[in-house]
JSON list of C-alpha atoms in Angstrom, two decimals:
[
{"chain": "A", "resi": 1, "resn": "MET", "atom": "CA", "xyz": [7.99, 23.09, -13.92]},
{"chain": "A", "resi": 2, "resn": "PRO", "atom": "CA", "xyz": [4.19, 22.89, -13.49]},
{"chain": "A", "resi": 3, "resn": "SER", "atom": "CA", "xyz": [2.53, 24.98, -10.81]},
{"chain": "A", "resi": 4, "resn": "HIS", "atom": "CA", "xyz": [0.34, 23.15, -8.30]},
{"chain": "A", "resi": 5, "resn": "PRO", "atom": "CA", "xyz": [-1.89, 25.18, -5.96]},
{"chain": "A", "resi": 6, "resn": "LEU", "atom": "CA", "xyz": [-1.65, 24.22, -2.31]},
{"chain": "A", "resi": 7, "resn": "PRO", "atom": "CA", "xyz": [-4.67, 22.41, -0.89]},
{"chain": "A", "resi": 8, "resn": "PRO", "atom": "CA", "xyz": [-6.42, 24.38, 1.89]},
{"chain": "A", "resi": 9, "resn": "ILE", "atom": "CA", "xyz": [-4.86, 22.32, 4.68]},
{"chain": "A", "resi": 10, "resn": "ALA", "atom": "CA", "xyz": [-1.37, 22.88, 3.29]},
{"chain": "A", "resi": 11, "resn": "SER", "atom": "CA", "xyz": [-2.01, 26.64, 3.21]},
{"chain": "A", "resi": 12, "resn": "VAL", "atom": "CA", "xyz": [-2.93, 26.62, 6.90]},
{"chain": "A", "resi": 13, "resn": "LEU", "atom": "CA", "xyz": [0.11, 24.51, 7.74]},
{"chain": "A", "resi": 14, "resn": "VAL", "atom": "CA", "xyz": [2.43, 26.81, 5.81]},
{"chain": "A", "resi": 15, "resn": "ALA", "atom": "CA", "xyz": [0.94, 29.91, 7.47]},
{"chain": "A", "resi": 16, "resn": "ALA", "atom": "CA", "xyz": [1.25, 28.45, 10.96]},
{"chain": "A", "resi": 17, "resn": "SER", "atom": "CA", "xyz": [4.79, 27.27, 10.26]},
{"chain": "A", "resi": 18, "resn": "LEU", "atom": "CA", "xyz": [5.83, 30.68, 8.98]},
{"chain": "A", "resi": 19, "resn": "MET", "atom": "CA", "xyz": [4.39, 32.29, 12.10]},
{"chain": "A", "resi": 20, "resn": "ALA", "atom": "CA", "xyz": [6.27, 29.86, 14.28]},
{"chain": "A", "resi": 21, "resn": "GLY", "atom": "CA", "xyz": [9.62, 30.13, 12.57]},
{"chain": "A", "resi": 22, "resn": "CYS", "atom": "CA", "xyz": [11.96, 27.60, 14.06]},
{"chain": "A", "resi": 23, "resn": "ALA", "atom": "CA", "xyz": [10.23, 27.69, 17.45]},
{"chain": "A", "resi": 24, "resn": "SER", "atom": "CA", "xyz": [10.75, 25.07, 20.08]},
{"chain": "A", "resi": 25, "resn": "SER", "atom": "CA", "xyz": [8.30, 24.05, 22.73]},
{"chain": "A", "resi": 26, "resn": "HIS", "atom": "CA", "xyz": [8.28, 26.38, 25.74]},
{"chain": "A", "resi": 27, "resn": "ASP", "atom": "CA", "xyz": [6.64, 23.67, 27.82]},
{"chain": "A", "resi": 28, "resn": "ALA", "atom": "CA", "xyz": [9.38, 21.17, 26.93]},
{"chain": "A", "resi": 29, "resn": "ALA", "atom": "CA", "xyz": [12.06, 23.72, 27.75]},
{"chain": "A", "resi": 30, "resn": "SER", "atom": "CA", "xyz": [10.41, 24.42, 31.10]},
{"chain": "A", "resi": 31, "resn": "MET", "atom": "CA", "xyz": [10.06, 20.71, 31.81]},
{"chain": "A", "resi": 32, "resn": "HIS", "atom": "CA", "xyz": [13.76, 20.17, 31.23]},
{"chain": "A", "resi": 33, "resn": "ALA", "atom": "CA", "xyz": [14.96, 23.35, 32.97]},
{"chain": "A", "resi": 34, "resn": "GLY", "atom": "CA", "xyz": [18.11, 22.64, 34.91]},
{"chain": "A", "resi": 35, "resn": "GLN", "atom": "CA", "xyz": [18.68, 19.48, 32.87]},
{"chain": "A", "resi": 36, "resn": "GLY", "atom": "CA", "xyz": [20.26, 21.17, 29.89]},
{"chain": "A", "resi": 37, "resn": "GLY", "atom": "CA", "xyz": [17.08, 21.18, 27.80]},
{"chain": "A", "resi": 38, "resn": "ALA", "atom": "CA", "xyz": [15.49, 18.47, 25.69]},
{"chain": "A", "resi": 39, "resn": "HIS", "atom": "CA", "xyz": [18.41, 18.38, 23.26]},
{"chain": "A", "resi": 40, "resn": "ALA", "atom": "CA", "xyz": [21.31, 18.81, 25.67]},
{"chain": "A", "resi": 41, "resn": "GLY", "atom": "CA", "xyz": [23.02, 15.75, 24.24]},
{"chain": "A", "resi": 42, "resn": "HIS", "atom": "CA", "xyz": [23.21, 17.50, 20.89]},
{"chain": "A", "resi": 43, "resn": "GLY", "atom": "CA", "xyz": [25.32, 20.32, 22.29]},
{"chain": "A", "resi": 44, "resn": "ALA", "atom": "CA", "xyz": [22.91, 23.04, 21.18]},
{"chain": "A", "resi": 45, "resn": "ALA", "atom": "CA", "xyz": [21.19, 25.59, 23.38]},
{"chain": "A", "resi": 46, "resn": "MET", "atom": "CA", "xyz": [17.41, 25.78, 23.25]},
{"chain": "A", "resi": 47, "resn": "PRO", "atom": "CA", "xyz": [16.29, 28.69, 21.06]},
{"chain": "A", "resi": 48, "resn": "SER", "atom": "CA", "xyz": [13.87, 31.20, 22.54]},
{"chain": "A", "resi": 49, "resn": "ASP", "atom": "CA", "xyz": [10.17, 30.43, 22.21]},
{"chain": "A", "resi": 50, "resn": "THR", "atom": "CA", "xyz": [8.83, 32.44, 19.28]},
{"chain": "A", "resi": 51, "resn": "ARG", "atom": "CA", "xyz": [5.31, 31.03, 19.28]},
{"chain": "A", "resi": 52, "resn": "THR", "atom": "CA", "xyz": [2.43, 33.48, 19.51]},
{"chain": "A", "resi": 53, "resn": "PRO", "atom": "CA", "xyz": [1.12, 33.61, 23.07]},
{"chain": "A", "resi": 54, "resn": "VAL", "atom": "CA", "xyz": [-2.66, 33.16, 23.35]},
{"chain": "A", "resi": 55, "resn": "HIS", "atom": "CA", "xyz": [-4.22, 34.30, 26.62]},
{"chain": "A", "resi": 56, "resn": "PHE", "atom": "CA", "xyz": [-7.13, 32.23, 27.93]},
{"chain": "A", "resi": 57, "resn": "PRO", "atom": "CA", "xyz": [-8.94, 32.62, 31.25]},
{"chain": "A", "resi": 58, "resn": "PRO", "atom": "CA", "xyz": [-7.49, 30.03, 33.68]},
{"chain": "A", "resi": 59, "resn": "MET", "atom": "CA", "xyz": [-10.50, 27.67, 33.66]},
{"chain": "A", "resi": 60, "resn": "LEU", "atom": "CA", "xyz": [-10.80, 27.80, 29.87]},
{"chain": "A", "resi": 61, "resn": "ARG", "atom": "CA", "xyz": [-7.06, 27.19, 29.55]},
{"chain": "A", "resi": 62, "resn": "ALA", "atom": "CA", "xyz": [-7.32, 24.10, 31.76]},
{"chain": "A", "resi": 63, "resn": "HIS", "atom": "CA", "xyz": [-10.35, 22.87, 29.79]},
{"chain": "A", "resi": 64, "resn": "THR", "atom": "CA", "xyz": [-8.59, 23.45, 26.45]},
{"chain": "A", "resi": 65, "resn": "LEU", "atom": "CA", "xyz": [-5.42, 21.68, 27.56]},
{"chain": "A", "resi": 66, "resn": "ALA", "atom": "CA", "xyz": [-7.52, 18.71, 28.74]},
{"chain": "A", "resi": 67, "resn": "ASN", "atom": "CA", "xyz": [-9.22, 18.66, 25.32]},
{"chain": "A", "resi": 68, "resn": "MET", "atom": "CA", "xyz": [-5.84, 18.65, 23.60]},
{"chain": "A", "resi": 69, "resn": "ARG", "atom": "CA", "xyz": [-4.68, 15.74, 25.76]},
{"chain": "A", "resi": 70, "resn": "ASP", "atom": "CA", "xyz": [-7.85, 13.91, 24.73]},
{"chain": "A", "resi": 71, "resn": "HIS", "atom": "CA", "xyz": [-7.05, 14.73, 21.09]},
{"chain": "A", "resi": 72, "resn": "LEU", "atom": "CA", "xyz": [-3.64, 13.11, 21.57]},
{"chain": "A", "resi": 73, "resn": "ALA", "atom": "CA", "xyz": [-5.25, 10.04, 23.15]},
{"chain": "A", "resi": 74, "resn": "ALA", "atom": "CA", "xyz": [-7.68, 9.89, 20.21]},
{"chain": "A", "resi": 75, "resn": "LEU", "atom": "CA", "xyz": [-4.76, 9.96, 17.76]},
{"chain": "A", "resi": 76, "resn": "ALA", "atom": "CA", "xyz": [-3.20, 7.02, 19.61]},
{"chain": "A", "resi": 77, "resn": "GLU", "atom": "CA", "xyz": [-6.51, 5.11, 19.47]},
{"chain": "A", "resi": 78, "resn": "ILE", "atom": "CA", "xyz": [-6.79, 5.80, 15.73]},
{"chain": "A", "resi": 79, "resn": "GLN", "atom": "CA", "xyz": [-3.23, 4.59, 15.15]},
{"chain": "A", "resi": 80, "resn": "GLN", "atom": "CA", "xyz": [-3.89, 1.41, 17.12]},
{"chain": "A", "resi": 81, "resn": "ALA", "atom": "CA", "xyz": [-7.18, 0.73, 15.34]},
{"chain": "A", "resi": 82, "resn": "LEU", "atom": "CA", "xyz": [-5.52, 1.14, 11.93]},
{"chain": "A", "resi": 83, "resn": "ALA", "atom": "CA", "xyz": [-2.62, -1.09, 13.01]},
{"chain": "A", "resi": 84, "resn": "ASP", "atom": "CA", "xyz": [-5.14, -3.73, 14.11]},
{"chain": "A", "resi": 85, "resn": "GLY", "atom": "CA", "xyz": [-6.99, -3.54, 10.78]},
{"chain": "A", "resi": 86, "resn": "ARG", "atom": "CA", "xyz": [-10.05, -1.97, 12.42]},
{"chain": "A", "resi": 87, "resn": "SER", "atom": "CA", "xyz": [-10.52, 0.94, 10.04]},
{"chain": "A", "resi": 88, "resn": "ASP", "atom": "CA", "xyz": [-14.19, 1.40, 10.97]},
{"chain": "A", "resi": 89, "resn": "ALA", "atom": "CA", "xyz": [-13.17, 1.88, 14.62]},
{"chain": "A", "resi": 90, "resn": "ALA", "atom": "CA", "xyz": [-10.51, 4.39, 13.52]},
{"chain": "A", "resi": 91, "resn": "ALA", "atom": "CA", "xyz": [-13.15, 6.26, 11.51]},
{"chain": "A", "resi": 92, "resn": "GLU", "atom": "CA", "xyz": [-15.52, 6.36, 14.49]},
{"chain": "A", "resi": 93, "resn": "VAL", "atom": "CA", "xyz": [-12.86, 7.79, 16.83]},
{"chain": "A", "resi": 94, "resn": "ALA", "atom": "CA", "xyz": [-11.70, 10.30, 14.21]},
{"chain": "A", "resi": 95, "resn": "GLU", "atom": "CA", "xyz": [-15.16, 11.73, 13.65]},
{"chain": "A", "resi": 96, "resn": "ARG", "atom": "CA", "xyz": [-16.59, 11.49, 17.17]},
{"chain": "A", "resi": 97, "resn": "ARG", "atom": "CA", "xyz": [-13.56, 12.80, 19.07]},
{"chain": "A", "resi": 98, "resn": "LEU", "atom": "CA", "xyz": [-11.80, 15.04, 16.53]},
{"chain": "A", "resi": 99, "resn": "GLY", "atom": "CA", "xyz": [-14.01, 15.64, 13.50]},
{"chain": "A", "resi": 100, "resn": "MET", "atom": "CA", "xyz": [-16.40, 18.45, 12.67]},
{"chain": "A", "resi": 101, "resn": "SER", "atom": "CA", "xyz": [-19.20, 16.69, 14.54]},
{"chain": "A", "resi": 102, "resn": "SER", "atom": "CA", "xyz": [-17.14, 16.95, 17.77]},
{"chain": "A", "resi": 103, "resn": "LEU", "atom": "CA", "xyz": [-17.11, 20.77, 17.83]},
{"chain": "A", "resi": 104, "resn": "HIS", "atom": "CA", "xyz": [-20.15, 21.11, 20.09]},
{"chain": "A", "resi": 105, "resn": "ASP", "atom": "CA", "xyz": [-18.77, 18.61, 22.61]},
{"chain": "A", "resi": 106, "resn": "HIS", "atom": "CA", "xyz": [-15.50, 20.57, 22.83]},
{"chain": "A", "resi": 107, "resn": "GLY", "atom": "CA", "xyz": [-17.21, 23.93, 23.34]},
{"chain": "A", "resi": 108, "resn": "ALA", "atom": "CA", "xyz": [-15.43, 25.19, 20.23]},
{"chain": "A", "resi": 109, "resn": "HIS", "atom": "CA", "xyz": [-17.65, 28.25, 19.86]},
{"chain": "A", "resi": 110, "resn": "GLU", "atom": "CA", "xyz": [-16.75, 29.53, 23.33]},
{"chain": "A", "resi": 111, "resn": "VAL", "atom": "CA", "xyz": [-13.04, 28.83, 22.90]},
{"chain": "A", "resi": 112, "resn": "ALA", "atom": "CA", "xyz": [-12.80, 30.41, 19.43]},
{"chain": "A", "resi": 113, "resn": "GLY", "atom": "CA", "xyz": [-13.50, 33.88, 20.82]},
{"chain": "A", "resi": 114, "resn": "PHE", "atom": "CA", "xyz": [-10.15, 33.83, 22.62]},
{"chain": "A", "resi": 115, "resn": "MET", "atom": "CA", "xyz": [-8.14, 32.61, 19.62]},
{"chain": "A", "resi": 116, "resn": "PRO", "atom": "CA", "xyz": [-6.46, 34.79, 17.01]},
{"chain": "A", "resi": 117, "resn": "PRO", "atom": "CA", "xyz": [-7.86, 34.18, 13.50]},
{"chain": "A", "resi": 118, "resn": "ALA", "atom": "CA", "xyz": [-4.87, 32.08, 12.39]},
{"chain": "A", "resi": 119, "resn": "MET", "atom": "CA", "xyz": [-5.32, 29.78, 15.40]},
{"chain": "A", "resi": 120, "resn": "GLN", "atom": "CA", "xyz": [-9.04, 29.49, 14.66]},
{"chain": "A", "resi": 121, "resn": "ALA", "atom": "CA", "xyz": [-8.17, 28.52, 11.07]},
{"chain": "A", "resi": 122, "resn": "ALA", "atom": "CA", "xyz": [-5.68, 25.93, 12.29]},
{"chain": "A", "resi": 123, "resn": "GLY", "atom": "CA", "xyz": [-8.28, 24.44, 14.64]},
{"chain": "A", "resi": 124, "resn": "THR", "atom": "CA", "xyz": [-10.89, 24.29, 11.90]},
{"chain": "A", "resi": 125, "resn": "ALA", "atom": "CA", "xyz": [-8.34, 22.68, 9.59]},
{"chain": "A", "resi": 126, "resn": "MET", "atom": "CA", "xyz": [-7.67, 20.02, 12.24]},
{"chain": "A", "resi": 127, "resn": "HIS", "atom": "CA", "xyz": [-11.36, 19.20, 12.68]},
{"chain": "A", "resi": 128, "resn": "ARG", "atom": "CA", "xyz": [-11.93, 19.07, 8.90]},
{"chain": "A", "resi": 129, "resn": "SER", "atom": "CA", "xyz": [-8.85, 16.89, 8.47]},
{"chain": "A", "resi": 130, "resn": "ALA", "atom": "CA", "xyz": [-10.19, 14.49, 11.11]},
{"chain": "A", "resi": 131, "resn": "SER", "atom": "CA", "xyz": [-13.52, 14.28, 9.29]},
{"chain": "A", "resi": 132, "resn": "ARG", "atom": "CA", "xyz": [-11.66, 13.53, 6.04]},
{"chain": "A", "resi": 133, "resn": "LEU", "atom": "CA", "xyz": [-9.72, 10.81, 7.86]},
{"chain": "A", "resi": 134, "resn": "ALA", "atom": "CA", "xyz": [-13.01, 9.30, 9.04]},
{"chain": "A", "resi": 135, "resn": "VAL", "atom": "CA", "xyz": [-14.28, 9.07, 5.46]},
{"chain": "A", "resi": 136, "resn": "VAL", "atom": "CA", "xyz": [-11.02, 7.63, 4.12]},
{"chain": "A", "resi": 137, "resn": "ALA", "atom": "CA", "xyz": [-10.77, 5.12, 6.98]},
{"chain": "A", "resi": 138, "resn": "ARG", "atom": "CA", "xyz": [-14.33, 3.93, 6.28]},
{"chain": "A", "resi": 139, "resn": "ASP", "atom": "CA", "xyz": [-13.37, 3.53, 2.62]},
{"chain": "A", "resi": 140, "resn": "ALA", "atom": "CA", "xyz": [-10.38, 1.44, 3.70]},
{"chain": "A", "resi": 141, "resn": "GLY", "atom": "CA", "xyz": [-12.77, -0.95, 5.38]},
{"chain": "A", "resi": 142, "resn": "ALA", "atom": "CA", "xyz": [-14.40, -1.58, 2.01]},
{"chain": "A", "resi": 143, "resn": "THR", "atom": "CA", "xyz": [-11.32, -1.53, -0.22]},
{"chain": "A", "resi": 144, "resn": "GLY", "atom": "CA", "xyz": [-8.73, -3.06, 2.08]},
{"chain": "A", "resi": 145, "resn": "ASP", "atom": "CA", "xyz": [-6.31, -0.27, 1.09]},
{"chain": "A", "resi": 146, "resn": "ILE", "atom": "CA", "xyz": [-5.07, 1.30, 4.32]},
{"chain": "A", "resi": 147, "resn": "LEU", "atom": "CA", "xyz": [-2.49, 3.65, 2.73]},
{"chain": "A", "resi": 148, "resn": "PRO", "atom": "CA", "xyz": [-4.94, 6.52, 2.09]},
{"chain": "A", "resi": 149, "resn": "ALA", "atom": "CA", "xyz": [-6.04, 6.32, 5.74]},
{"chain": "A", "resi": 150, "resn": "GLN", "atom": "CA", "xyz": [-2.41, 6.46, 6.88]},
{"chain": "A", "resi": 151, "resn": "ALA", "atom": "CA", "xyz": [-1.84, 9.50, 4.66]},
{"chain": "A", "resi": 152, "resn": "ALA", "atom": "CA", "xyz": [-4.96, 11.17, 6.07]},
{"chain": "A", "resi": 153, "resn": "LEU", "atom": "CA", "xyz": [-3.75, 10.43, 9.61]},
{"chain": "A", "resi": 154, "resn": "ALA", "atom": "CA", "xyz": [-0.39, 12.02, 8.76]},
{"chain": "A", "resi": 155, "resn": "ALA", "atom": "CA", "xyz": [-2.16, 15.12, 7.40]},
{"chain": "A", "resi": 156, "resn": "LEU", "atom": "CA", "xyz": [-4.26, 15.33, 10.56]},
{"chain": "A", "resi": 157, "resn": "THR", "atom": "CA", "xyz": [-1.19, 15.05, 12.78]},
{"chain": "A", "resi": 158, "resn": "GLN", "atom": "CA", "xyz": [0.54, 17.76, 10.74]},
{"chain": "A", "resi": 159, "resn": "THR", "atom": "CA", "xyz": [-2.30, 20.18, 11.58]},
{"chain": "A", "resi": 160, "resn": "CYS", "atom": "CA", "xyz": [-1.65, 19.56, 15.28]},
{"chain": "A", "resi": 161, "resn": "VAL", "atom": "CA", "xyz": [2.09, 20.04, 14.86]},
{"chain": "A", "resi": 162, "resn": "ALA", "atom": "CA", "xyz": [1.60, 23.30, 12.93]},
{"chain": "A", "resi": 163, "resn": "CYS", "atom": "CA", "xyz": [-0.74, 24.79, 15.53]},
{"chain": "A", "resi": 164, "resn": "HIS", "atom": "CA", "xyz": [1.46, 23.79, 18.47]},
{"chain": "A", "resi": 165, "resn": "ALA", "atom": "CA", "xyz": [4.50, 25.19, 16.65]},
{"chain": "A", "resi": 166, "resn": "GLY", "atom": "CA", "xyz": [2.75, 28.51, 16.09]},
{"chain": "A", "resi": 167, "resn": "PHE", "atom": "CA", "xyz": [0.88, 29.14, 19.33]},
{"chain": "A", "resi": 168, "resn": "ARG", "atom": "CA", "xyz": [1.16, 28.62, 23.07]},
{"chain": "A", "resi": 169, "resn": "LEU", "atom": "CA", "xyz": [-1.61, 28.97, 25.63]},
{"chain": "A", "resi": 170, "resn": "GLU", "atom": "CA", "xyz": [-1.04, 31.28, 28.55]}
]
């Protein structure tokens, strides 16, 4: 069987996933406290939260959580733009709101000082993945082939999932 090295993004995802184990979302468990948890209908108890806690000052935590909510809104805008055949609009949102060129607007340098190295790597992987999506989405506008943009969007989303599975802000 041939050996294939993992691309850099896959390495970050694997590392974050290994750190997280089979963690569940502490926030989701808290949100559903007293209701039997998010998966109560499945008859299983919620496992304990094994994500790495990351301590931010309260104002920075609030700012970072607001940024993450904006990231989620940006993902929704990208999905809608791709669904509407507006790949150039998807590319613009990906780069401006999530890509490497967005780092200054998010205050990434200030936030990074509070993150463990693995979380910093996951964040950088997300921003690089968004910039790759922007390039691929622009290409889709010229070629008409949207599948590479959808794959790039999936890879971007996987970076978010890996980080949220591995870390929790406190």
